[in-house]
């Protein structure tokens, strides 16, 4: 299988010769590591531009935390948090993805200029597939076992890599049947979403397998609990350095997009990994 050379989004073609870095912009009071920091619209927009200057290719705007134990946010509230920021960033030429599980939020964000829908529920909702197809949007299909409120209680798999892989390919096929171009689809194993530390590590060891299909692969490890457990630190800068290690190892396995909080560190890690591996050996 040859490596996909671009990602088709609503109005753009994003080249994949170099790793794409997606910067996280959480407009939530309760996110993992930056909850509450960017609730103010001006601060949020400023932070987005700081990430773009640091090398972000995409800014991922989210108004609902999906961290373990978090509860859903009402639609009106999510729309109010997300839409003005998406609109302002898109008008300024930033490539915006909207991190949402709600078809109406996705549709409204695409209307005001978002390019990509990042759906942590993996396009399970048929309306979400229709929204993405109608807008010709790019889409990230992510794997999650269960729901955020309960997903970390007792995650179980017989074969985590095979099950995640099968789900992602099945959802990509459903998207295709709903009219989504296969060039618009990126798949993501959903690190930390209904997974133990061992499940996460097993998936991170087998990213090359996911990258062996026709879809580019994205991975989000940034500041996640498994890194806190492994390193024994809560210190954000040290978690960002640990994240950079995962970025390098992911890029070496052919991953095309990384979702991170510290864009500069991830960009450097990806650049070094690209220089070492050249044409990724996994894609031969
Ligand atoms: N992780 C989080 C949120 N969205 N989207 C994709 N595609 N992949 C991920 O791994 C992913 C994601 C969780 O991280 P964070 O944004 O730090 O936390 P929260 O959900 O609390 O906002």
mmCIF file of N, CA, C and O and ligand atoms in Angstrom, residues 22 24-28 30-35 60 62-68 70 99-100 117-120 140-143 151 186-193 218-224 259 261, ligand 1:
data_model
loop_
_atom_site.group_PDB
_atom_site.id
_atom_site.type_symbol
_atom_site.label_atom_id
_atom_site.label_comp_id
_atom_site.label_asym_id
_atom_site.label_seq_id
_atom_site.Cartn_x
_atom_site.Cartn_y
_atom_site.Cartn_z
ATOM 1 N N UNK A 22 -1.489 18.971 14.542
ATOM 2 C CA UNK A 22 -2.783 19.556 14.910
ATOM 3 C C UNK A 22 -2.659 20.068 16.347
ATOM 4 O O UNK A 22 -2.378 19.292 17.260
ATOM 5 N N UNK A 24 -4.141 21.587 19.836
ATOM 6 C CA UNK A 24 -5.391 21.438 20.598
ATOM 7 C C UNK A 24 -5.826 22.782 21.175
ATOM 8 O O UNK A 24 -5.049 23.444 21.869
ATOM 9 N N UNK A 25 -7.070 23.165 20.906
ATOM 10 C CA UNK A 25 -7.648 24.355 21.536
ATOM 11 C C UNK A 25 -8.928 23.945 22.258
ATOM 12 O O UNK A 25 -9.977 23.757 21.634
ATOM 13 N N UNK A 26 -8.810 23.732 23.566
ATOM 14 C CA UNK A 26 -9.956 23.277 24.361
ATOM 15 C C UNK A 26 -10.702 24.462 24.949
ATOM 16 O O UNK A 26 -10.177 25.180 25.796
ATOM 17 N N UNK A 27 -11.950 24.659 24.508
ATOM 18 C CA UNK A 27 -12.772 25.755 25.038
ATOM 19 C C UNK A 27 -13.692 25.187 26.106
ATOM 20 O O UNK A 27 -14.907 25.303 26.042
ATOM 21 N N UNK A 28 -13.074 24.518 27.076
ATOM 22 C CA UNK A 28 -13.838 23.791 28.086
ATOM 23 C C UNK A 28 -13.308 24.145 29.473
ATOM 24 O O UNK A 28 -12.117 24.416 29.624
ATOM 25 N N UNK A 30 -13.112 21.997 31.856
ATOM 26 C CA UNK A 30 -12.712 20.782 32.583
ATOM 27 C C UNK A 30 -11.832 19.833 31.778
ATOM 28 O O UNK A 30 -11.830 18.633 32.013
ATOM 29 N N UNK A 31 -11.056 20.350 30.782
ATOM 30 C CA UNK A 31 -10.241 19.430 29.995
ATOM 31 C C UNK A 31 -9.056 18.926 30.800
ATOM 32 O O UNK A 31 -8.685 19.499 31.821
ATOM 33 N N UNK A 32 -8.447 17.846 30.249
ATOM 34 C CA UNK A 32 -7.298 17.196 30.874
ATOM 35 C C UNK A 32 -6.306 18.160 31.513
ATOM 36 O O UNK A 32 -6.067 18.152 32.692
ATOM 37 N N UNK A 33 -5.685 18.985 30.678
ATOM 38 C CA UNK A 33 -4.502 19.684 31.153
ATOM 39 C C UNK A 33 -4.617 21.186 31.040
ATOM 40 O O UNK A 33 -3.877 21.910 31.679
ATOM 41 N N UNK A 34 -5.568 21.647 30.226
ATOM 42 C CA UNK A 34 -5.656 23.086 30.002
ATOM 43 C C UNK A 34 -7.068 23.587 30.241
ATOM 44 O O UNK A 34 -7.481 24.606 29.710
ATOM 45 N N UNK A 35 -7.847 22.836 31.034
ATOM 46 C CA UNK A 35 -9.243 23.201 31.274
ATOM 47 C C UNK A 35 -9.368 24.615 31.819
ATOM 48 O O UNK A 35 -8.687 24.984 32.762
ATOM 49 N N UNK A 60 -7.444 22.367 16.306
ATOM 50 C CA UNK A 60 -8.598 21.523 16.644
ATOM 51 C C UNK A 60 -9.373 22.184 17.778
ATOM 52 O O UNK A 60 -8.912 22.221 18.912
ATOM 53 N N UNK A 62 -12.397 22.451 20.364
ATOM 54 C CA UNK A 62 -13.362 21.577 21.032
ATOM 55 C C UNK A 62 -14.071 22.281 22.172
ATOM 56 O O UNK A 62 -13.448 23.018 22.934
ATOM 57 N N UNK A 63 -15.378 22.029 22.305
ATOM 58 C CA UNK A 63 -16.167 22.660 23.372
ATOM 59 C C UNK A 63 -16.762 21.657 24.331
ATOM 60 O O UNK A 63 -17.573 22.016 25.187
ATOM 61 N N UNK A 64 -16.369 20.369 24.181
ATOM 62 C CA UNK A 64 -16.859 19.352 25.123
ATOM 63 C C UNK A 64 -15.684 18.488 25.537
ATOM 64 O O UNK A 64 -15.059 17.852 24.695
ATOM 65 N N UNK A 65 -15.388 18.436 26.821
ATOM 66 C CA UNK A 65 -14.307 17.562 27.264
ATOM 67 C C UNK A 65 -14.746 16.114 27.120
ATOM 68 O O UNK A 65 -15.899 15.778 27.367
ATOM 69 N N UNK A 66 -13.790 15.280 26.695
ATOM 70 C CA UNK A 66 -14.082 13.847 26.598
ATOM 71 C C UNK A 66 -13.153 13.064 27.509
ATOM 72 O O UNK A 66 -12.957 11.876 27.336
ATOM 73 N N UNK A 67 -12.564 13.781 28.466
ATOM 74 C CA UNK A 67 -11.633 13.087 29.360
ATOM 75 C C UNK A 67 -12.422 12.078 30.196
ATOM 76 O O UNK A 67 -13.641 12.234 30.396
ATOM 77 N N UNK A 68 -11.725 11.018 30.699
ATOM 78 C CA UNK A 68 -12.435 10.000 31.471
ATOM 79 C C UNK A 68 -13.266 10.620 32.596
ATOM 80 O O UNK A 68 -12.776 11.469 33.340
ATOM 81 N N UNK A 70 -15.854 12.574 32.246
ATOM 82 C CA UNK A 70 -16.528 13.834 31.896
ATOM 83 C C UNK A 70 -17.951 13.565 31.406
ATOM 84 O O UNK A 70 -18.240 12.512 30.838
ATOM 85 N N UNK A 99 -13.755 19.515 17.056
ATOM 86 C CA UNK A 99 -13.746 18.278 17.833
ATOM 87 C C UNK A 99 -15.116 18.152 18.488
ATOM 88 O O UNK A 99 -15.382 18.771 19.523
ATOM 89 N N UNK A 100 -16.000 17.385 17.850
ATOM 90 C CA UNK A 100 -17.361 17.265 18.375
ATOM 91 C C UNK A 100 -17.962 15.919 18.009
ATOM 92 O O UNK A 100 -17.587 15.310 17.014
ATOM 93 N N UNK A 117 -14.038 17.615 10.470
ATOM 94 C CA UNK A 117 -14.774 17.194 11.666
ATOM 95 C C UNK A 117 -13.950 16.101 12.348
ATOM 96 O O UNK A 117 -13.603 15.090 11.724
ATOM 97 N N UNK A 118 -13.618 16.329 13.609
ATOM 98 C CA UNK A 118 -12.879 15.350 14.409
ATOM 99 C C UNK A 118 -13.876 14.716 15.374
ATOM 100 O O UNK A 118 -14.261 15.327 16.365
ATOM 101 N N UNK A 119 -14.304 13.494 15.052
ATOM 102 C CA UNK A 119 -15.399 12.871 15.797
ATOM 103 C C UNK A 119 -14.867 11.715 16.634
ATOM 104 O O UNK A 119 -14.590 10.629 16.110
ATOM 105 N N UNK A 120 -14.775 11.932 17.953
ATOM 106 C CA UNK A 120 -14.233 10.878 18.824
ATOM 107 C C UNK A 120 -15.182 9.679 18.932
ATOM 108 O O UNK A 120 -14.783 8.633 19.435
ATOM 109 N N UNK A 140 -11.917 12.985 10.876
ATOM 110 C CA UNK A 140 -11.119 12.047 11.663
ATOM 111 C C UNK A 140 -12.091 11.076 12.318
ATOM 112 O O UNK A 140 -12.975 11.484 13.070
ATOM 113 N N UNK A 141 -11.909 9.784 11.987
ATOM 114 C CA UNK A 141 -12.723 8.727 12.589
ATOM 115 C C UNK A 141 -11.891 8.114 13.707
ATOM 116 O O UNK A 141 -10.843 7.521 13.458
ATOM 117 N N UNK A 142 -12.340 8.298 14.961
ATOM 118 C CA UNK A 142 -11.562 7.805 16.105
ATOM 119 C C UNK A 142 -12.271 6.641 16.771
ATOM 120 O O UNK A 142 -13.496 6.586 16.808
ATOM 121 N N UNK A 143 -11.473 5.729 17.340
ATOM 122 C CA UNK A 143 -12.028 4.600 18.089
ATOM 123 C C UNK A 143 -12.172 4.945 19.568
ATOM 124 O O UNK A 143 -11.246 5.485 20.179
ATOM 125 N N UNK A 151 -15.796 5.028 30.371
ATOM 126 C CA UNK A 151 -14.946 4.200 29.491
ATOM 127 C C UNK A 151 -13.700 3.632 30.160
ATOM 128 O O UNK A 151 -13.154 2.625 29.712
ATOM 129 N N UNK A 186 -9.379 10.243 7.753
ATOM 130 C CA UNK A 186 -8.185 9.924 8.544
ATOM 131 C C UNK A 186 -8.656 9.052 9.701
ATOM 132 O O UNK A 186 -9.730 9.301 10.267
ATOM 133 N N UNK A 187 -7.888 8.015 10.051
ATOM 134 C CA UNK A 187 -8.295 7.123 11.153
ATOM 135 C C UNK A 187 -7.371 7.298 12.362
ATOM 136 O O UNK A 187 -6.198 7.631 12.216
ATOM 137 N N UNK A 188 -7.939 7.086 13.553
ATOM 138 C CA UNK A 188 -7.236 7.389 14.805
ATOM 139 C C UNK A 188 -7.592 6.326 15.845
ATOM 140 O O UNK A 188 -8.780 6.109 16.115
ATOM 141 N N UNK A 189 -6.596 5.642 16.434
ATOM 142 C CA UNK A 189 -6.903 4.560 17.386
ATOM 143 C C UNK A 189 -7.480 5.037 18.713
ATOM 144 O O UNK A 189 -7.927 4.223 19.522
ATOM 145 N N UNK A 190 -7.492 6.340 18.987
ATOM 146 C CA UNK A 190 -8.135 6.833 20.201
ATOM 147 C C UNK A 190 -7.409 6.446 21.471
ATOM 148 O O UNK A 190 -7.961 5.788 22.363
ATOM 149 N N UNK A 191 -6.159 6.871 21.576
ATOM 150 C CA UNK A 191 -5.353 6.568 22.761
ATOM 151 C C UNK A 191 -6.067 7.120 24.012
ATOM 152 O O UNK A 191 -6.469 8.291 24.047
ATOM 153 N N UNK A 192 -6.251 6.239 25.012
ATOM 154 C CA UNK A 192 -6.880 6.660 26.273
ATOM 155 C C UNK A 192 -8.399 6.595 26.298
ATOM 156 O O UNK A 192 -9.008 6.854 27.327
ATOM 157 N N UNK A 193 -9.009 6.228 25.176
ATOM 158 C CA UNK A 193 -10.477 6.199 25.121
ATOM 159 C C UNK A 193 -10.978 4.772 25.315
ATOM 160 O O UNK A 193 -11.189 4.032 24.364
ATOM 161 N N UNK A 218 -3.925 9.288 12.297
ATOM 162 C CA UNK A 218 -3.644 10.351 13.264
ATOM 163 C C UNK A 218 -3.542 9.707 14.636
ATOM 164 O O UNK A 218 -4.182 8.688 14.907
ATOM 165 N N UNK A 219 -2.728 10.318 15.521
ATOM 166 C CA UNK A 219 -2.677 9.810 16.888
ATOM 167 C C UNK A 219 -2.603 10.981 17.862
ATOM 168 O O UNK A 219 -1.997 12.019 17.573
ATOM 169 N N UNK A 220 -3.300 10.800 19.007
ATOM 170 C CA UNK A 220 -3.321 11.837 20.040
ATOM 171 C C UNK A 220 -2.863 11.240 21.366
ATOM 172 O O UNK A 220 -3.601 10.494 22.007
ATOM 173 N N UNK A 221 -1.627 11.557 21.741
ATOM 174 C CA UNK A 221 -1.081 11.035 23.002
ATOM 175 C C UNK A 221 -0.865 12.158 24.021
ATOM 176 O O UNK A 221 -0.532 11.892 25.170
ATOM 177 N N UNK A 222 -1.064 13.395 23.583
ATOM 178 C CA UNK A 222 -0.571 14.550 24.312
ATOM 179 C C UNK A 222 -1.060 14.636 25.758
ATOM 180 O O UNK A 222 -2.263 14.710 26.016
ATOM 181 N N UNK A 223 -0.122 14.609 26.686
ATOM 182 C CA UNK A 223 -0.384 14.794 28.134
ATOM 183 C C UNK A 223 -1.352 13.765 28.704
ATOM 184 O O UNK A 223 -1.982 14.009 29.736
ATOM 185 N N UNK A 224 -1.499 12.614 28.050
ATOM 186 C CA UNK A 224 -2.528 11.666 28.508
ATOM 187 C C UNK A 224 -2.076 10.869 29.721
ATOM 188 O O UNK A 224 -0.899 10.781 30.045
ATOM 189 N N UNK A 259 -1.889 15.002 17.155
ATOM 190 C CA UNK A 259 -2.709 16.004 17.856
ATOM 191 C C UNK A 259 -2.043 16.291 19.193
ATOM 192 O O UNK A 259 -1.952 15.402 20.042
ATOM 193 N N UNK A 261 -0.727 19.403 22.431
ATOM 194 C CA UNK A 261 -0.848 20.715 23.074
ATOM 195 C C UNK A 261 0.378 21.566 22.790
ATOM 196 O O UNK A 261 0.266 22.750 22.486
HETATM 197 N N1 LIG B 1 -8.045 13.075 22.393
HETATM 198 C C1 LIG B 1 -8.786 13.959 23.085
HETATM 199 C C2 LIG B 1 -9.765 14.719 22.435
HETATM 200 N N2 LIG B 1 -9.989 14.573 21.112
HETATM 201 N N3 LIG B 1 -9.470 13.534 19.053
HETATM 202 C C3 LIG B 1 -8.776 12.631 18.359
HETATM 203 N N4 LIG B 1 -9.022 12.455 17.047
HETATM 204 N N5 LIG B 1 -7.799 11.866 18.942
HETATM 205 C C4 LIG B 1 -7.515 11.972 20.264
HETATM 206 O O1 LIG B 1 -6.624 11.224 20.748
HETATM 207 C C5 LIG B 1 -8.250 12.918 21.055
HETATM 208 C C6 LIG B 1 -9.250 13.688 20.402
HETATM 209 C C7 LIG B 1 -8.561 14.140 24.559
HETATM 210 O O2 LIG B 1 -7.562 15.016 24.836
HETATM 211 P P1 LIG B 1 -7.728 16.528 25.385
HETATM 212 O O3 LIG B 1 -8.177 17.431 24.307
HETATM 213 O O4 LIG B 1 -6.445 16.854 26.020
HETATM 214 O O5 LIG B 1 -8.788 16.419 26.530
HETATM 215 P P2 LIG B 1 -10.335 16.779 26.629
HETATM 216 O O6 LIG B 1 -11.120 15.758 25.917
HETATM 217 O O7 LIG B 1 -10.577 16.765 28.112
HETATM 218 O O8 LIG B 1 -10.566 18.116 26.026
#
